[in-house]
Amino acid sequence: MAVNTTGSEKAANATSNVFNNAIREGLYAGLIAFGLFVLLVGLKTDQNIRNELVIVQRWGLLAIMVAIAAVGRFAYIAYLVPEIERRRRAKAAAPVAVSDEESFLKRNLNTIGLVFLFLFPVIVVMTSGLQGSLKWIDNFGIQILIYVMLAWGLNIVVGLAGLLDLGYVAFYAVGAYCYALLGTEFGWSFWILLPAAGAMAAMWGIILGFPVLRLRGDYLAIVTLAFGEIIRLVLINWREVTNGVSGISGIPKVSFFGLFTFNVSDPNYIAKVFDIPTSGVYYKIFLYYLILLLCLLTAFVTMRLRRMPVGRAWEALREDEIACRSLGINTTNTKLTAFAIGAMFGGFAGSFFAARQGFVSPESFIFLESAVILAIVVLGGMGSLTGIAIAAAVMIGGTEILREMQFLKLVFGPSFTPELYRMLLFGLAMVVVMVWKPRGFVGSREPTAFLYKRKAVSSAFTKEGHG
């Protein structure tokens, strides 16, 4: 009985210490949140009816933000951390399984996801109606797939070759403006401009690659960041060609190889050809399947290149450039091919973006876009196509869902605008994911070259940032 009493007392003391620590951490988090948000949330500048600058006090909203931070930190320390430690001890004490078969969902995840993507417009039209599906197909389907394609293109440079590129949005802009200028001035077809935009972006990728051949790490990041800003400033100031900040409008729509178009005034408009009701949804559905096929092309080329000598050279360059050079691999060609191919897919995405929007301007190609694309690559797991696609769906789709959460106005007040806080939630999500999965959603990778049996390399045995 004495032993049981002593054990109970120790358990009670341990629980008490955990809760005391959780309360202390919660108070600290609340104080830090108060210091951070007192000027950002608690006070707001506005104009009154006499056009005078006044300060609006929002202490209720500030109290809610502080309470969320304090209670969240308390719950994390008091409940989540002990549960994680308990599961870790249980996993360490459990016997090692001889064979661990993958579940049906894990084995067929890519196939299920691909089927869902092809059926997505059909599902949305059946549930929301023809006109009601426009928002979901455009804002969620097309928007997410554009970022998936951009992230897969950047993955070649960052995830496979290990070259940190902070100016990837420059190739996105080159592809968009190439399509816009040639399409409006010469009236070329999308099917001609798509490869032309990719070739132009690849050429600029090689131009960027030459000056940075000897740079690595932070220095490479600074130069690529500067390259992205140079392209943006050129687009703003070269008014004779790019029309400056006013952008280029009137970009022609995509047609289906001239068989039918999506302009109502054309005699071969799709509704007239197939004798169906007139609607703008048809063009969005067509664009959805077009960007989906472009994404699949990007994934197919990436997987094929990884199994070729150039793909293995990229991975060798990523792991150790000195060892790569000592093996006789031409690191100059290896870097240039990574920049060129990654830029080419960015150009493809840019030309599609111009066709979808019908208007391009330098405001669409700021540094924040490069940061978002790089964040998607890192969060998904560098080198993992599936993980990057999931990260793009979560991050881009999550920020779009905020626009639909109008019920938050009941909590934070009628003047609360959910979409204005999307970058704050984006940053919080990044912090949470990096703490939970430091090497992205997919924390293991499979080598392209293996002996006898393919084995995944756990994230525990890979260098930070390379898993």
XYZ file of N, CA, C and O in Angstrom, residues 180-314:
540
model
N 0.994 37.805 -73.369
C 0.160 38.992 -73.511
C 0.603 39.852 -74.693
O -0.228 40.305 -75.494
N 1.894 40.086 -74.825
C 2.393 40.956 -75.896
C 2.205 40.324 -77.273
O 1.699 40.959 -78.197
N 2.618 39.066 -77.406
C 2.499 38.407 -78.710
C 1.036 38.147 -79.073
O 0.666 38.192 -80.250
N 0.222 37.868 -78.077
C -1.182 37.597 -78.347
C -1.949 38.833 -78.776
O -2.804 38.780 -79.668
N -1.670 39.978 -78.130
C -2.388 41.201 -78.468
C -1.832 41.882 -79.721
O -2.587 42.479 -80.490
N -0.525 41.822 -79.939
C 0.097 42.514 -81.076
C -0.005 41.717 -82.366
O -0.217 42.290 -83.440
N 0.174 40.405 -82.289
C 0.220 39.585 -83.500
C -0.954 38.622 -83.627
O -1.119 37.989 -84.670
N -1.751 38.492 -82.571
C -2.916 37.617 -82.628
C -2.587 36.148 -82.729
O -3.373 35.369 -83.278
N -1.448 35.752 -82.178
C -1.055 34.345 -82.231
C -1.958 33.497 -81.343
O -2.528 33.971 -80.367
N -2.049 32.222 -81.655
C -2.873 31.289 -80.894
C -2.179 30.886 -79.586
O -0.946 30.934 -79.476
N -3.000 30.485 -78.626
C -2.464 30.016 -77.343
C -1.543 28.825 -77.533
O -0.527 28.701 -76.835
N -1.868 27.961 -78.461
C -1.093 26.731 -78.635
C 0.272 26.999 -79.252
O 1.166 26.164 -79.177
N 0.452 28.158 -79.869
C 1.770 28.585 -80.331
C 2.494 29.365 -79.246
O 3.707 29.214 -79.035
N 1.740 30.192 -78.526
C 2.350 31.038 -77.499
C 2.765 30.258 -76.262
O 3.687 30.677 -75.555
N 2.107 29.132 -75.974
C 2.468 28.350 -74.792
C 3.918 27.866 -74.866
O 4.706 28.135 -73.948
N 4.334 27.140 -75.927
C 5.752 26.761 -76.000
C 6.672 27.961 -76.165
O 7.819 27.934 -75.691
N 6.203 29.033 -76.832
C 7.042 30.223 -76.988
C 7.326 30.865 -75.629
O 8.463 31.284 -75.349
N 6.307 30.952 -74.778
C 6.501 31.524 -73.445
C 7.435 30.646 -72.611
O 8.297 31.155 -71.876
N 7.287 29.307 -72.724
C 8.183 28.414 -72.005
C 9.621 28.553 -72.474
O 10.555 28.564 -71.659
N 9.826 28.688 -73.796
C 11.179 28.843 -74.336
C 11.796 30.181 -73.900
O 12.985 30.247 -73.566
N 10.979 31.243 -73.905
C 11.482 32.544 -73.473
C 11.877 32.517 -71.997
O 12.941 33.033 -71.610
N 11.052 31.905 -71.160
C 11.382 31.808 -69.738
C 12.620 30.947 -69.522
O 13.458 31.253 -68.664
N 12.762 29.856 -70.281
C 13.953 29.009 -70.157
C 15.204 29.785 -70.539
O 16.263 29.629 -69.904
N 15.110 30.622 -71.568
C 16.259 31.434 -71.954
C 16.665 32.379 -70.821
O 17.861 32.532 -70.510
N 15.677 33.001 -70.178
C 15.990 33.880 -69.052
C 16.498 33.077 -67.855
O 17.281 33.600 -67.045
N 16.083 31.828 -67.728
C 16.643 30.992 -66.680
C 18.119 30.732 -66.895
O 18.911 30.736 -65.939
N 18.514 30.523 -68.148
C 19.937 30.340 -68.454
C 20.702 31.642 -68.221
O 21.827 31.641 -67.694
N 20.077 32.771 -68.597
C 20.725 34.072 -68.367
C 20.948 34.299 -66.879
O 21.997 34.837 -66.464
N 19.987 33.915 -66.043
C 20.176 34.024 -64.594
C 21.212 33.033 -64.107
O 21.986 33.326 -63.193
N 21.262 31.835 -64.721
C 22.159 30.795 -64.232
C 23.627 31.122 -64.381
O 24.436 30.778 -63.508
N 24.007 31.803 -65.461
C 25.428 32.082 -65.692
C 26.066 32.930 -64.594
O 27.149 32.598 -64.112
N 25.450 34.030 -64.149
C 26.121 34.840 -63.105
C 26.189 34.160 -61.746
O 26.974 34.597 -60.896
N 25.384 33.155 -61.492
C 25.313 32.579 -60.140
C 25.948 31.189 -60.082
O 25.701 30.448 -59.136
N 26.776 30.853 -61.060
C 27.365 29.514 -61.077
C 28.263 29.267 -59.871
O 28.374 28.137 -59.388
N 28.910 30.295 -59.397
C 29.837 30.145 -58.271
C 29.206 30.481 -56.929
O 29.907 30.488 -55.911
N 27.931 30.779 -56.915
C 27.265 31.187 -55.674
C 26.478 30.034 -55.085
O 25.922 29.202 -55.805
N 26.414 30.012 -53.763
C 25.638 28.995 -53.059
C 24.987 29.612 -51.833
O 25.418 30.643 -51.339
N 23.942 28.952 -51.345
C 23.321 29.339 -50.081
C 22.722 30.729 -50.098
O 21.984 31.107 -51.004
N 23.078 31.516 -49.075
C 22.485 32.839 -48.896
C 22.830 33.781 -50.045
O 22.003 34.609 -50.446
N 24.046 33.688 -50.579
C 24.450 34.571 -51.672
C 23.615 34.299 -52.925
O 23.215 35.224 -53.636
N 23.361 33.025 -53.194
C 22.507 32.675 -54.326
C 21.095 33.213 -54.131
O 20.470 33.726 -55.073
N 20.583 33.123 -52.916
C 19.237 33.618 -52.627
C 19.147 35.127 -52.857
O 18.171 35.631 -53.423
N 20.183 35.874 -52.440
C 20.164 37.335 -52.603
C 20.183 37.711 -54.077
O 19.444 38.603 -54.529
N 21.016 37.037 -54.883
C 21.112 37.372 -56.303
C 19.807 37.041 -57.026
O 19.332 37.824 -57.858
N 19.215 35.890 -56.746
C 17.950 35.545 -57.400
C 16.827 36.476 -56.962
O 15.940 36.813 -57.765
N 16.848 36.902 -55.703
C 15.874 37.894 -55.242
C 16.023 39.197 -56.021
O 15.027 39.801 -56.459
N 17.265 39.619 -56.220
C 17.508 40.834 -56.990
C 17.047 40.666 -58.438
O 16.497 41.608 -59.035
N 17.230 39.485 -59.014
C 16.799 39.242 -60.390
C 15.285 39.386 -60.511
O 14.779 39.990 -61.466
N 14.562 38.852 -59.564
C 13.115 38.982 -59.580
C 12.669 40.428 -59.485
O 11.725 40.854 -60.176
N 13.339 41.232 -58.650
C 12.988 42.640 -58.524
C 13.352 43.415 -59.782
O 12.649 44.354 -60.176
N 14.477 43.057 -60.430
C 14.862 43.733 -61.675
C 13.791 43.528 -62.748
O 13.392 44.469 -63.444
N 13.316 42.296 -62.893
C 12.271 42.012 -63.890
C 11.014 42.826 -63.590
O 10.395 43.407 -64.490
N 10.637 42.897 -62.326
C 9.421 43.643 -61.960
C 9.585 45.134 -62.257
O 8.666 45.778 -62.787
N 10.762 45.707 -61.950
C 10.991 47.122 -62.214
C 11.054 47.409 -63.710
O 10.624 48.481 -64.163
N 11.588 46.477 -64.482
C 11.591 46.639 -65.934
C 10.158 46.674 -66.462
O 9.810 47.489 -67.326
N 9.310 45.808 -65.953
C 7.913 45.794 -66.386
C 7.203 47.097 -66.032
O 6.312 47.554 -66.757
N 7.594 47.706 -64.924
C 6.957 48.963 -64.515
C 7.452 50.144 -65.352
O 6.659 51.001 -65.767
N 8.738 50.198 -65.622
C 9.329 51.387 -66.230
C 9.435 51.337 -67.753
O 9.581 52.395 -68.385
N 9.357 50.177 -68.370
C 9.440 50.093 -69.829
C 8.033 50.278 -70.399
O 7.428 49.372 -70.951
N 7.524 51.475 -70.290
C 6.129 51.756 -70.609
C 5.824 51.571 -72.090
O 4.704 51.217 -72.453
N 6.797 51.843 -72.950
C 6.551 51.727 -74.384
C 6.178 50.314 -74.797
O 5.449 50.107 -75.780
N 6.654 49.326 -74.048
C 6.394 47.921 -74.387
C 5.368 47.297 -73.453
O 4.397 46.665 -73.894
N 5.567 47.466 -72.155
C 4.735 46.771 -71.165
C 3.551 47.598 -70.677
O 2.748 47.097 -69.899
N 3.481 48.874 -71.061
C 2.408 49.776 -70.622
C 2.482 50.082 -69.135
O 1.496 50.530 -68.528
N 3.641 49.832 -68.525
C 3.888 50.212 -67.138
C 2.925 49.583 -66.152
O 2.517 48.427 -66.291
N 2.550 50.382 -65.144
C 1.674 49.886 -64.088
C 0.250 49.663 -64.585
O -0.544 48.984 -63.926
N -0.089 50.222 -65.736
C -1.443 50.028 -66.270
C -1.658 48.622 -66.801
O -2.805 48.177 -66.934
N -0.569 47.939 -67.114
C -0.683 46.558 -67.555
C -1.179 46.425 -68.987
O -1.354 47.413 -69.707
N -1.416 45.198 -69.380
C -1.884 44.869 -70.727
C -3.250 44.202 -70.601
O -3.394 43.207 -69.888
N -4.227 44.727 -71.291
C -5.578 44.174 -71.254
C -5.970 43.690 -72.634
O -5.245 43.874 -73.613
N -7.145 43.112 -72.725
C -7.633 42.614 -73.998
C -6.885 41.400 -74.519
O -6.807 41.195 -75.738
N -6.337 40.601 -73.616
C -5.604 39.398 -74.025
C -6.610 38.377 -74.554
O -7.618 38.092 -73.897
N -6.378 37.805 -75.738
C -7.366 36.889 -76.322
C -7.532 35.618 -75.507
O -6.596 35.137 -74.861
N -8.741 35.075 -75.559
C -9.033 33.827 -74.857
C -8.473 32.628 -75.614
O -8.098 32.718 -76.778
N -8.434 31.514 -74.912
C -7.963 30.269 -75.512
C -9.110 29.638 -76.291
O -10.266 29.646 -75.840
N -8.822 29.110 -77.432
C -9.809 28.355 -78.214
C -9.370 26.904 -78.307
O -8.187 26.589 -78.127
N -10.304 26.034 -78.609
C -9.992 24.612 -78.706
C -9.532 24.301 -80.131
O -10.278 23.796 -80.951
N -8.266 24.671 -80.405
C -7.631 24.421 -81.704
C -8.466 24.978 -82.863
O -8.452 24.440 -83.971
N -9.217 26.054 -82.600
C -10.015 26.676 -83.651
C -11.326 25.979 -83.946
O -12.128 26.493 -84.745
N -11.584 24.815 -83.331
C -12.834 24.089 -83.593
C -14.021 24.810 -82.980
O -15.087 24.895 -83.594
N -13.866 25.310 -81.765
C -14.893 26.143 -81.149
C -14.207 27.106 -80.187
O -13.106 26.842 -79.694
N -14.860 28.230 -79.949
C -14.308 29.276 -79.096
C -15.236 29.518 -77.916
O -16.281 28.866 -77.779
N -14.840 30.497 -77.086
C -15.625 30.816 -75.894
C -16.073 32.274 -75.901
O -16.419 32.820 -74.856
N -16.059 32.910 -77.068
C -16.611 34.247 -77.240
C -18.038 34.132 -77.773
O -18.275 33.490 -78.805
N -18.958 34.747 -77.090
C -20.373 34.608 -77.442
C -20.650 35.117 -78.859
O -21.510 34.577 -79.572
N -19.928 36.138 -79.300
C -20.186 36.728 -80.617
C -19.662 35.887 -81.778
O -20.039 36.127 -82.933
N -18.806 34.894 -81.505
C -18.231 34.089 -82.587
C -19.262 33.094 -83.122
O -20.088 32.564 -82.354
N -19.215 32.802 -84.412
C -20.173 31.823 -84.955
C -19.938 30.406 -84.461
O -20.875 29.601 -84.435
N -18.692 30.088 -84.088
C -18.396 28.746 -83.561
C -18.263 28.763 -82.045
O -17.429 28.039 -81.484
N -19.057 29.605 -81.381
C -19.110 29.600 -79.912
C -19.575 28.236 -79.431
O -20.445 27.604 -80.041
N -19.032 27.768 -78.328
C -19.260 26.401 -77.864
C -20.744 26.114 -77.651
O -21.219 24.996 -77.955
N -21.500 27.089 -77.151
C -22.924 26.863 -76.922
C -23.680 26.705 -78.240
O -24.646 25.939 -78.326
N -23.243 27.417 -79.285
C -23.882 27.289 -80.592
C -23.505 25.976 -81.271
O -24.326 25.360 -81.960
N -22.271 25.537 -81.073
C -21.813 24.305 -81.716
C -22.518 23.096 -81.130
O -22.982 22.198 -81.856
N -22.628 23.048 -79.783
C -23.207 21.877 -79.118
C -24.665 22.090 -78.718
O -25.252 21.203 -78.076
N -25.233 23.255 -79.049
C -26.638 23.546 -78.766
C -26.952 23.387 -77.275
O -27.827 22.616 -76.870
N -26.190 24.118 -76.451
C -26.380 24.090 -75.003
C -26.596 25.517 -74.529
O -26.302 26.477 -75.254
N -27.114 25.723 -73.301
C -27.365 27.086 -72.812
C -26.075 27.904 -72.725
O -25.005 27.378 -72.407
N -26.181 29.186 -72.999
C -25.030 30.082 -72.927
C -24.611 30.287 -71.466
O -25.448 30.554 -70.602
N -23.315 30.161 -71.203
C -22.801 30.324 -69.845
C -21.297 30.561 -69.907
O -20.610 30.056 -70.805
N -20.781 31.331 -68.950
C -19.343 31.553 -68.857
C -18.618 30.453 -68.133
O -17.381 30.468 -68.050
N -19.361 29.483 -67.591
C -18.726 28.389 -66.847
C -17.953 27.466 -67.785
O -16.952 26.863 -67.383
N -18.384 27.367 -69.048
C -17.720 26.444 -69.967
C -16.245 26.805 -70.133
O -15.380 25.912 -70.195
N -15.969 28.091 -70.202
C -14.578 28.516 -70.371
C -13.745 28.166 -69.143
O -12.600 27.728 -69.264
N -14.305 28.329 -67.950
C -13.576 27.994 -66.730
C -13.338 26.488 -66.623
O -12.272 26.049 -66.173
N -14.323 25.693 -67.022
C -14.131 24.241 -67.004
C -13.036 23.836 -67.989
O -12.182 22.990 -67.693
N -13.049 24.459 -69.164
C -12.010 24.173 -70.150
C -10.632 24.553 -69.612
O -9.657 23.800 -69.754
N -10.536 25.739 -68.984
C -9.259 26.161 -68.402
C -8.830 25.236 -67.273
O -7.628 24.973 -67.093
N -9.786 24.734 -66.503
C -9.445 23.812 -65.411
C -8.777 22.556 -65.950
O -7.716 22.139 -65.452
N -9.381 21.942 -66.955
C -8.780 20.723 -67.499
C -7.469 21.025 -68.224
O -6.562 20.184 -68.247
N -7.348 22.225 -68.777
C -6.099 22.593 -69.441
C -4.960 22.708 -68.436
O -3.871 22.153 -68.657
N -5.171 23.415 -67.328
C -4.112 23.547 -66.327
C -3.857 22.214 -65.642
O -2.719 21.914 -65.236
N -4.880 21.372 -65.521
C -4.668 20.041 -64.945
C -3.741 19.214 -65.832
O -2.826 18.540 -65.332
N -3.950 19.268 -67.136
C -3.073 18.540 -68.057
C -1.656 19.119 -68.042
O -0.677 18.370 -68.136
N -1.532 20.434 -67.919
C -0.208 21.040 -67.827
C 0.506 20.605 -66.542
O 1.725 20.365 -66.548
N -0.234 20.494 -65.453
C 0.362 20.009 -64.198
C 0.822 18.561 -64.342
O 1.913 18.197 -63.878
N -0.006 17.734 -64.967
C 0.386 16.338 -65.167
C 1.608 16.239 -66.072
O 2.471 15.376 -65.862
N 1.697 17.114 -67.078
C 2.885 17.150 -67.919
C 4.121 17.519 -67.101
O 5.192 16.906 -67.260
N 3.981 18.500 -66.213
C 5.090 18.892 -65.345
C 5.530 17.731 -64.461
O 6.737 17.469 -64.314
N 4.569 17.031 -63.866
C 4.903 15.893 -62.998
C 5.566 14.771 -63.790
O 6.548 14.169 -63.334
N 5.041 14.485 -64.986
C 5.608 13.403 -65.808
C 7.052 13.717 -66.201
O 7.943 12.858 -66.072
N 7.300 14.943 -66.665
C 8.656 15.322 -67.063
C 9.597 15.291 -65.864
O 10.741 14.821 -65.965
N 9.131 15.767 -64.719
C 9.973 15.765 -63.523
C 10.355 14.349 -63.107
O 11.527 14.062 -62.808
N 9.383 13.444 -63.097
C 9.681 12.061 -62.702
C 10.610 11.379 -63.700
O 11.492 10.604 -63.309
N 10.415 11.646 -64.986
C 11.308 11.054 -65.994
C 12.720 11.612 -65.878
O 13.703 10.870 -65.985
N 12.834 12.922 -65.642
C 14.157 13.533 -65.525
C 14.894 13.036 -64.283
O 16.125 12.910 -64.303
N 14.180 12.757 -63.218
C 14.835 12.268 -62.001
C 15.504 10.924 -62.221
O 16.501 10.616 -61.558
N 14.976 10.124 -63.150
C 15.553 8.805 -63.413
C 16.651 8.846 -64.476
O 17.303 7.845 -64.724
N 16.813 9.994 -65.104
C 17.849 10.154 -66.116
C 19.146 10.651 -65.473
O 19.144 11.092 -64.310
N 20.264 10.576 -66.192
C 21.531 11.055 -65.612
C 21.483 12.496 -65.128
O 22.093 12.832 -64.109
N 20.738 13.366 -65.832
C 20.684 14.753 -65.396
C 19.978 14.872 -64.053
O 20.364 15.688 -63.201
N 18.940 14.051 -63.818
C 18.257 14.082 -62.536
C 19.129 13.598 -61.401
O 19.132 14.163 -60.301
N 19.913 12.570 -61.656
C 20.829 12.084 -60.623
C 21.951 13.081 -60.381
O 22.452 13.208 -59.264
N 22.330 13.810 -61.439
C 23.327 14.865 -61.247
C 22.762 15.988 -60.379
O 23.481 16.567 -59.550
N 21.481 16.317 -60.553
C 20.855 17.319 -59.686
C 20.903 16.884 -58.230
O 21.263 17.676 -57.350
